[in-house]
PDB file of C-alpha atoms in Angstrom:
ATOM      1  CA  UNK A 814       2.594  -2.178  -5.833  1.00  0.00           C
ATOM      2  CA  UNK A 815       4.456  -3.148  -9.099  1.00  0.00           C
ATOM      3  CA  UNK A 816       2.326  -2.806 -12.218  1.00  0.00           C
ATOM      4  CA  UNK A 817       3.653  -5.384 -15.119  1.00  0.00           C
ATOM      5  CA  UNK A 818       3.051  -3.836 -18.443  1.00  0.00           C
ATOM      6  CA  UNK A 819       3.472  -4.639 -22.103  1.00  0.00           C
ATOM      7  CA  UNK A 820       4.002  -2.093 -25.155  1.00  0.00           C
ATOM      8  CA  UNK A 821       2.407  -3.088 -28.423  1.00  0.00           C
ATOM      9  CA  UNK A 822       2.876  -0.800 -31.403  1.00  0.00           C
ATOM     10  CA  UNK A 823       4.410  -1.295 -34.808  1.00  0.00           C
ATOM     11  CA  UNK A 824       6.335   1.950 -34.726  1.00  0.00           C
ATOM     12  CA  UNK A 825       9.934   1.409 -33.292  1.00  0.00           C
ATOM     13  CA  UNK A 826      10.248   5.129 -32.262  1.00  0.00           C
ATOM     14  CA  UNK A 827       6.908   4.949 -30.357  1.00  0.00           C
ATOM     15  CA  UNK A 828       7.879   1.857 -28.521  1.00  0.00           C
ATOM     16  CA  UNK A 829      11.207   3.587 -27.553  1.00  0.00           C
ATOM     17  CA  UNK A 830       9.424   6.579 -26.275  1.00  0.00           C
ATOM     18  CA  UNK A 831       7.078   4.604 -24.172  1.00  0.00           C
ATOM     19  CA  UNK A 832       9.809   2.459 -22.826  1.00  0.00           C
ATOM     20  CA  UNK A 833      11.712   5.542 -21.748  1.00  0.00           C
ATOM     21  CA  UNK A 834       8.791   6.901 -19.957  1.00  0.00           C
ATOM     22  CA  UNK A 835       8.091   3.681 -18.082  1.00  0.00           C
ATOM     23  CA  UNK A 836      11.760   3.411 -16.870  1.00  0.00           C
ATOM     24  CA  UNK A 837      11.042   6.685 -15.049  1.00  0.00           C
ATOM     25  CA  UNK A 838       8.124   5.307 -13.086  1.00  0.00           C
ATOM     26  CA  UNK A 839       9.096   3.151 -10.298  1.00  0.00           C
ATOM     27  CA  UNK A 840       5.846   1.336 -10.081  1.00  0.00           C
ATOM     28  CA  UNK A 841       5.891   0.243 -13.563  1.00  0.00           C
ATOM     29  CA  UNK A 842       7.697  -2.944 -14.728  1.00  0.00           C
ATOM     30  CA  UNK A 843       8.198  -3.692 -18.597  1.00  0.00           C
ATOM     31  CA  UNK A 844       7.629  -7.302 -19.099  1.00  0.00           C
ATOM     32  CA  UNK A 845       7.220  -7.238 -22.730  1.00  0.00           C
ATOM     33  CA  UNK A 846       7.182  -5.381 -26.106  1.00  0.00           C
ATOM     34  CA  UNK A 847       6.016  -6.430 -29.456  1.00  0.00           C
ATOM     35  CA  UNK A 848       5.165  -4.852 -32.753  1.00  0.00           C
ATOM     36  CA  UNK A 849       1.727  -6.411 -33.406  1.00  0.00           C
ATOM     37  CA  UNK A 850      -1.439  -7.711 -31.854  1.00  0.00           C
ATOM     38  CA  UNK A 851      -0.707 -11.224 -32.934  1.00  0.00           C
ATOM     39  CA  UNK A 852       2.479 -11.356 -30.963  1.00  0.00           C
ATOM     40  CA  UNK A 853       0.691  -9.814 -28.063  1.00  0.00           C
ATOM     41  CA  UNK A 854      -1.917 -12.495 -28.018  1.00  0.00           C
ATOM     42  CA  UNK A 855       0.682 -15.259 -27.858  1.00  0.00           C
ATOM     43  CA  UNK A 856       2.354 -13.200 -24.860  1.00  0.00           C
ATOM     44  CA  UNK A 857      -0.903 -12.760 -22.848  1.00  0.00           C
ATOM     45  CA  UNK A 858      -1.361 -16.560 -22.884  1.00  0.00           C
ATOM     46  CA  UNK A 859       2.039 -17.016 -21.088  1.00  0.00           C
ATOM     47  CA  UNK A 860       2.704 -13.838 -18.959  1.00  0.00           C
ATOM     48  CA  UNK A 861       0.749 -12.249 -16.243  1.00  0.00           C
ATOM     49  CA  UNK A 862       0.159  -8.655 -17.191  1.00  0.00           C
ATOM     50  CA  UNK A 863      -1.516  -5.734 -15.473  1.00  0.00           C
ATOM     51  CA  UNK A 864      -1.398  -3.013 -18.125  1.00  0.00           C
ATOM     52  CA  UNK A 865      -1.399  -2.812 -21.915  1.00  0.00           C
ATOM     53  CA  UNK A 866       0.061   0.132 -23.872  1.00  0.00           C
ATOM     54  CA  UNK A 867      -1.818  -0.508 -27.095  1.00  0.00           C
ATOM     55  CA  UNK A 868      -1.672   0.954 -30.499  1.00  0.00           C
ATOM     56  CA  UNK A 869      -4.721   0.626 -32.716  1.00  0.00           C
ATOM     57  CA  UNK A 870      -3.496   0.673 -36.437  1.00  0.00           C
ATOM     58  CA  UNK A 871      -1.270  -2.323 -36.629  1.00  0.00           C
ATOM     59  CA  UNK A 872      -0.735  -5.070 -39.449  1.00  0.00           C
ATOM     60  CA  UNK A 873      -3.120  -8.003 -39.710  1.00  0.00           C
ATOM     61  CA  UNK A 874      -5.190  -7.133 -36.695  1.00  0.00           C
ATOM     62  CA  UNK A 875      -5.920  -3.975 -35.032  1.00  0.00           C
ATOM     63  CA  UNK A 876      -5.658  -3.352 -31.297  1.00  0.00           C
ATOM     64  CA  UNK A 877      -9.381  -3.021 -31.052  1.00  0.00           C
ATOM     65  CA  UNK A 878      -9.986  -6.329 -32.877  1.00  0.00           C
ATOM     66  CA  UNK A 879      -7.742  -7.894 -30.403  1.00  0.00           C
ATOM     67  CA  UNK A 880      -9.469  -6.483 -27.329  1.00  0.00           C
ATOM     68  CA  UNK A 881     -12.715  -7.708 -28.843  1.00  0.00           C
ATOM     69  CA  UNK A 882     -11.386 -11.411 -28.573  1.00  0.00           C
ATOM     70  CA  UNK A 883      -9.946 -11.089 -25.026  1.00  0.00           C
ATOM     71  CA  UNK A 884     -12.251 -12.536 -22.301  1.00  0.00           C
ATOM     72  CA  UNK A 885     -10.649 -10.861 -19.147  1.00  0.00           C
ATOM     73  CA  UNK A 886      -8.128  -8.314 -20.540  1.00  0.00           C
ATOM     74  CA  UNK A 887      -5.713  -6.261 -18.270  1.00  0.00           C
ATOM     75  CA  UNK A 888      -6.064  -2.564 -17.862  1.00  0.00           C
ATOM     76  CA  UNK A 889      -5.626  -0.976 -21.220  1.00  0.00           C
ATOM     77  CA  UNK A 890      -4.192   2.477 -22.361  1.00  0.00           C
ATOM     78  CA  UNK A 891      -4.602   3.135 -25.978  1.00  0.00           C
ATOM     79  CA  UNK A 892      -1.698   5.120 -27.507  1.00  0.00           C
ATOM     80  CA  UNK A 893      -2.623   6.202 -31.026  1.00  0.00           C
ATOM     81  CA  UNK A 894      -2.269   8.955 -33.595  1.00  0.00           C
ATOM     82  CA  UNK A 895      -5.863   8.668 -34.597  1.00  0.00           C
ATOM     83  CA  UNK A 896      -8.348  10.388 -32.281  1.00  0.00           C
ATOM     84  CA  UNK A 897     -11.424   9.142 -34.206  1.00  0.00           C
ATOM     85  CA  UNK A 898     -10.936   5.725 -32.665  1.00  0.00           C
ATOM     86  CA  UNK A 899     -11.340   7.292 -28.984  1.00  0.00           C
ATOM     87  CA  UNK A 900     -15.168   6.665 -28.465  1.00  0.00           C
ATOM     88  CA  UNK A 901     -14.784   3.081 -29.834  1.00  0.00           C
ATOM     89  CA  UNK A 902     -11.933   2.513 -27.565  1.00  0.00           C
ATOM     90  CA  UNK A 903     -13.886   3.263 -24.459  1.00  0.00           C
ATOM     91  CA  UNK A 904     -16.666   0.955 -25.631  1.00  0.00           C
ATOM     92  CA  UNK A 905     -13.912  -1.807 -24.520  1.00  0.00           C
ATOM     93  CA  UNK A 906     -13.598  -0.079 -20.989  1.00  0.00           C
ATOM     94  CA  UNK A 907     -10.177   1.188 -21.821  1.00  0.00           C
ATOM     95  CA  UNK A 908      -8.585   3.199 -18.870  1.00  0.00           C
ATOM     96  CA  UNK A 909      -7.279   5.943 -21.074  1.00  0.00           C
ATOM     97  CA  UNK A 910      -6.630   7.213 -24.485  1.00  0.00           C
ATOM     98  CA  UNK A 911      -3.261   8.926 -25.364  1.00  0.00           C
ATOM     99  CA  UNK A 912      -2.760  10.813 -28.696  1.00  0.00           C
ATOM    100  CA  UNK A 913       0.581  10.724 -30.173  1.00  0.00           C
ATOM    101  CA  UNK A 914       3.058  12.310 -29.531  1.00  0.00           C
ATOM    102  CA  UNK A 915       2.619  11.514 -25.961  1.00  0.00           C
ATOM    103  CA  UNK A 916       3.955  14.102 -23.330  1.00  0.00           C
ATOM    104  CA  UNK A 917       5.397  12.727 -20.234  1.00  0.00           C
ATOM    105  CA  UNK A 918       2.914  14.839 -18.141  1.00  0.00           C
ATOM    106  CA  UNK A 919       0.007  13.210 -19.897  1.00  0.00           C
ATOM    107  CA  UNK A 920       1.559   9.719 -19.536  1.00  0.00           C
ATOM    108  CA  UNK A 921       2.140  10.180 -15.881  1.00  0.00           C
ATOM    109  CA  UNK A 922      -1.440  11.293 -15.399  1.00  0.00           C
ATOM    110  CA  UNK A 923      -2.628   8.084 -17.220  1.00  0.00           C
ATOM    111  CA  UNK A 924      -0.429   5.461 -15.346  1.00  0.00           C
ATOM    112  CA  UNK A 925      -1.359   7.298 -11.867  1.00  0.00           C
ATOM    113  CA  UNK A 926      -4.877   6.632 -12.893  1.00  0.00           C
ATOM    114  CA  UNK A 927      -4.154   3.038 -13.521  1.00  0.00           C
ATOM    115  CA  UNK A 928      -2.302   2.662 -10.275  1.00  0.00           C
ATOM    116  CA  UNK A 929      -5.220   3.855  -8.246  1.00  0.00           C
ATOM    117  CA  UNK A 930      -7.646   1.620 -10.054  1.00  0.00           C
ATOM    118  CA  UNK A 931      -5.603  -1.428  -9.337  1.00  0.00           C
ATOM    119  CA  UNK A 932      -5.008  -0.379  -5.750  1.00  0.00           C
ATOM    120  CA  UNK A 933      -8.713   0.065  -5.298  1.00  0.00           C
ATOM    121  CA  UNK A 934      -9.416  -3.380  -6.801  1.00  0.00           C
ATOM    122  CA  UNK A 935      -6.803  -5.048  -4.512  1.00  0.00           C
ATOM    123  CA  UNK A 936      -8.260  -3.601  -1.384  1.00  0.00           C
ATOM    124  CA  UNK A 937     -11.708  -4.618  -2.402  1.00  0.00           C
ATOM    125  CA  UNK A 938     -10.513  -8.212  -2.780  1.00  0.00           C
ATOM    126  CA  UNK A 939      -9.452  -8.168   0.857  1.00  0.00           C
ATOM    127  CA  UNK A 940     -12.243  -7.722   3.356  1.00  0.00           C
ATOM    128  CA  UNK A 941     -10.358  -8.174   6.707  1.00  0.00           C
ATOM    129  CA  UNK A 942      -7.620  -7.142   8.632  1.00  0.00           C
ATOM    130  CA  UNK A 943      -5.540  -8.879  11.303  1.00  0.00           C
ATOM    131  CA  UNK A 944      -4.740  -6.936  14.511  1.00  0.00           C
ATOM    132  CA  UNK A 945      -2.836  -7.951  17.789  1.00  0.00           C
ATOM    133  CA  UNK A 946      -5.085  -7.437  20.703  1.00  0.00           C
ATOM    134  CA  UNK A 947      -5.008  -9.127  24.137  1.00  0.00           C
ATOM    135  CA  UNK A 948      -1.954 -10.960  22.974  1.00  0.00           C
ATOM    136  CA  UNK A 949      -3.709 -12.646  20.192  1.00  0.00           C
ATOM    137  CA  UNK A 950      -3.834 -11.976  16.238  1.00  0.00           C
ATOM    138  CA  UNK A 951      -7.496 -11.241  15.618  1.00  0.00           C
ATOM    139  CA  UNK A 952      -9.135 -11.225  12.388  1.00  0.00           C
ATOM    140  CA  UNK A 953     -11.630  -8.362  11.843  1.00  0.00           C
ATOM    141  CA  UNK A 954     -13.930  -7.982   8.935  1.00  0.00           C
ATOM    142  CA  UNK A 955     -14.060  -4.447   7.549  1.00  0.00           C
ATOM    143  CA  UNK A 956     -17.872  -4.603   7.465  1.00  0.00           C
ATOM    144  CA  UNK A 957     -17.910  -5.275  11.265  1.00  0.00           C
ATOM    145  CA  UNK A 958     -15.881  -2.093  12.237  1.00  0.00           C
ATOM    146  CA  UNK A 959     -17.974   0.890  13.298  1.00  0.00           C
ATOM    147  CA  UNK A 960     -15.134   3.254  14.063  1.00  0.00           C
ATOM    148  CA  UNK A 961     -11.582   3.691  15.501  1.00  0.00           C
ATOM    149  CA  UNK A 962     -10.513   5.832  18.113  1.00  0.00           C
ATOM    150  CA  UNK A 963      -6.888   7.151  18.829  1.00  0.00           C
ATOM    151  CA  UNK A 964      -5.707   6.833  22.534  1.00  0.00           C
ATOM    152  CA  UNK A 965      -2.083   7.937  22.823  1.00  0.00           C
ATOM    153  CA  UNK A 966      -0.123   5.015  21.442  1.00  0.00           C
ATOM    154  CA  UNK A 967      -3.022   2.832  21.020  1.00  0.00           C
ATOM    155  CA  UNK A 968      -6.126   2.722  18.798  1.00  0.00           C
ATOM    156  CA  UNK A 969      -9.551   1.466  19.967  1.00  0.00           C
ATOM    157  CA  UNK A 970     -11.404  -0.589  17.188  1.00  0.00           C
ATOM    158  CA  UNK A 971     -15.074  -0.510  17.952  1.00  0.00           C
ATOM    159  CA  UNK A 972     -16.848  -3.314  16.181  1.00  0.00           C
ATOM    160  CA  UNK A 973     -20.340  -4.396  16.175  1.00  0.00           C
ATOM    161  CA  UNK A 974     -19.646  -6.947  18.885  1.00  0.00           C
ATOM    162  CA  UNK A 975     -16.323  -6.121  20.396  1.00  0.00           C
ATOM    163  CA  UNK A 976     -13.844  -3.423  21.486  1.00  0.00           C
ATOM    164  CA  UNK A 977     -10.168  -4.225  20.525  1.00  0.00           C
ATOM    165  CA  UNK A 978      -7.217  -2.299  21.870  1.00  0.00           C
ATOM    166  CA  UNK A 979      -4.272  -2.308  19.417  1.00  0.00           C
ATOM    167  CA  UNK A 980      -0.862  -0.924  19.770  1.00  0.00           C
ATOM    168  CA  UNK A 981      -0.543   1.246  16.730  1.00  0.00           C
ATOM    169  CA  UNK A 982      -1.072   4.741  15.494  1.00  0.00           C
ATOM    170  CA  UNK A 983      -4.221   6.103  13.754  1.00  0.00           C
ATOM    171  CA  UNK A 984      -2.255   6.902  10.729  1.00  0.00           C
ATOM    172  CA  UNK A 985      -1.004   3.314  10.539  1.00  0.00           C
ATOM    173  CA  UNK A 986      -4.166   1.687  10.661  1.00  0.00           C
ATOM    174  CA  UNK A 987      -5.751   4.204   8.312  1.00  0.00           C
ATOM    175  CA  UNK A 988      -3.241   3.164   5.713  1.00  0.00           C
ATOM    176  CA  UNK A 989      -4.206  -0.498   5.920  1.00  0.00           C
ATOM    177  CA  UNK A 990      -8.059   0.323   5.443  1.00  0.00           C
ATOM    178  CA  UNK A 991     -10.011   0.857   2.168  1.00  0.00           C
ATOM    179  CA  UNK A 992     -10.301   4.559   2.100  1.00  0.00           C
ATOM    180  CA  UNK A 993     -13.598   4.476  -0.074  1.00  0.00           C
ATOM    181  CA  UNK A 994     -15.139   3.053   3.137  1.00  0.00           C
ATOM    182  CA  UNK A 995     -13.287   4.417   5.948  1.00  0.00           C
ATOM    183  CA  UNK A 996     -12.488   8.065   6.532  1.00  0.00           C
ATOM    184  CA  UNK A 997     -10.777  10.191   9.181  1.00  0.00           C
ATOM    185  CA  UNK A 998     -13.227  12.580  10.639  1.00  0.00           C
ATOM    186  CA  UNK A 999     -11.062  14.034  13.485  1.00  0.00           C
ATOM    187  CA  UNK A1000      -7.468  13.768  14.643  1.00  0.00           C
ATOM    188  CA  UNK A1001      -8.575  10.923  16.970  1.00  0.00           C
ATOM    189  CA  UNK A1002     -11.149   9.298  14.881  1.00  0.00           C
ATOM    190  CA  UNK A1003     -11.808   7.117  11.766  1.00  0.00           C
ATOM    191  CA  UNK A1004     -15.366   6.007  10.815  1.00  0.00           C
ATOM    192  CA  UNK A1005     -16.832   3.373   8.538  1.00  0.00           C
ATOM    193  CA  UNK A1006     -18.978   5.781   6.465  1.00  0.00           C
ATOM    194  CA  UNK A1007     -21.232   2.909   5.595  1.00  0.00           C
ATOM    195  CA  UNK A1008     -22.419   2.684   9.348  1.00  0.00           C
ATOM    196  CA  UNK A1009     -23.384   6.355   9.495  1.00  0.00           C
ATOM    197  CA  UNK A1010     -27.205   6.775   9.878  1.00  0.00           C
ATOM    198  CA  UNK A1011     -27.531  10.627  10.502  1.00  0.00           C
ATOM    199  CA  UNK A1012     -25.522  13.873  10.897  1.00  0.00           C
ATOM    200  CA  UNK A1013     -26.284  15.851  14.010  1.00  0.00           C
ATOM    201  CA  UNK A1014     -24.483  19.224  14.020  1.00  0.00           C
ATOM    202  CA  UNK A1015     -20.774  18.448  13.994  1.00  0.00           C
ATOM    203  CA  UNK A1016     -21.368  14.812  14.890  1.00  0.00           C
ATOM    204  CA  UNK A1017     -21.950  11.645  12.924  1.00  0.00           C
ATOM    205  CA  UNK A1018     -24.371   9.044  14.450  1.00  0.00           C
ATOM    206  CA  UNK A1019     -23.325   5.489  14.414  1.00  0.00           C
ATOM    207  CA  UNK A1020     -25.905   3.913  16.911  1.00  0.00           C
ATOM    208  CA  UNK A1021     -25.420   4.171  19.738  1.00  0.00           C
ATOM    209  CA  UNK A1022     -22.345   6.314  19.333  1.00  0.00           C
ATOM    210  CA  UNK A1023     -21.762   9.959  18.390  1.00  0.00           C
ATOM    211  CA  UNK A1024     -18.419  10.718  16.359  1.00  0.00           C
ATOM    212  CA  UNK A1025     -16.959  14.234  16.225  1.00  0.00           C
ATOM    213  CA  UNK A1026     -16.283  15.838  12.850  1.00  0.00           C
ATOM    214  CA  UNK A1027     -13.479  18.347  12.998  1.00  0.00           C
ATOM    215  CA  UNK A1028     -13.938  21.664  10.999  1.00  0.00           C
ATOM    216  CA  UNK A1029     -11.144  20.775   8.562  1.00  0.00           C
ATOM    217  CA  UNK A1030     -12.776  17.445   7.752  1.00  0.00           C
ATOM    218  CA  UNK A1031     -16.363  18.644   7.651  1.00  0.00           C
ATOM    219  CA  UNK A1032     -16.873  19.462   3.974  1.00  0.00           C
ATOM    220  CA  UNK A1033     -15.297  16.250   2.756  1.00  0.00           C
ATOM    221  CA  UNK A1034     -16.920  13.913   5.134  1.00  0.00           C
ATOM    222  CA  UNK A1035     -20.349  15.330   4.647  1.00  0.00           C
ATOM    223  CA  UNK A1036     -20.112  15.410   0.787  1.00  0.00           C
ATOM    224  CA  UNK A1037     -18.985  11.752   0.868  1.00  0.00           C
ATOM    225  CA  UNK A1038     -21.930  10.834   2.934  1.00  0.00           C
ATOM    226  CA  UNK A1039     -24.482  12.612   1.255  1.00  0.00           C
ATOM    227  CA  UNK A1040     -23.334  11.581  -2.079  1.00  0.00           C
ATOM    228  CA  UNK A1041     -23.442   8.042  -1.194  1.00  0.00           C
ATOM    229  CA  UNK A1042     -27.036   8.696   0.377  1.00  0.00           C
ATOM    230  CA  UNK A1043     -25.936   7.051   3.637  1.00  0.00           C
ATOM    231  CA  UNK A1044     -27.703   9.231   5.947  1.00  0.00           C
ATOM    232  CA  UNK A1045     -30.843  11.014   7.097  1.00  0.00           C
ATOM    233  CA  UNK A1046     -30.422  14.555   7.935  1.00  0.00           C
ATOM    234  CA  UNK A1047     -31.741  16.369  11.001  1.00  0.00           C
ATOM    235  CA  UNK A1048     -33.128  19.565   9.413  1.00  0.00           C
ATOM    236  CA  UNK A1049     -32.857  21.552  12.757  1.00  0.00           C
ATOM    237  CA  UNK A1050     -29.151  20.844  12.852  1.00  0.00           C
ATOM    238  CA  UNK A1051     -27.756  20.581   9.362  1.00  0.00           C
TER     239      UNK A1051
END
């Protein structure tokens, strides 16, 4: 994923510093740089942008005033010397607020957060996967998948209405699934946690199936399920 970004700051040294940081991050691409919000407004009408590095105190119009006039702004990281604007910035749903001078460590943490958010949004836009099964490319909706089981060089995708055998590894198919919905529970299993109806000892119930949960996955899986209120517990077993 390449994240297209723009720097807007009336301080040349601040722009230079951010530019240098951006050049070090392989998933960031600088597509614009300007010294005030008016020029940024013009750029946004002509260039597709994923992320803004936006100062607040600028001539003519502030960064926050510009945000208040944008209908569908990209992700925004405020970069300012004034911490008193932080709360106001978050009212505009900015992703992060960096105080000048910005360290590279803090910058990296911020852009990683943007990367994760955009990646999650991208996955959520796609609600299916194509797999090759029985010499055909088949479209399978994520919501129809119950679980996936590894069998040597193949995986079995169990859906609500079919069982598809696909020549791939569990790791490869896991990387193509939205991981806020699908979780690995065992070296041989991935489950759709939205389909889990109960925890029974070290097994998950996805009617009519029982899926094992390995010890090293147990705490993470059970916390995810319980926090999402997806299951009913068996008090005698858990």
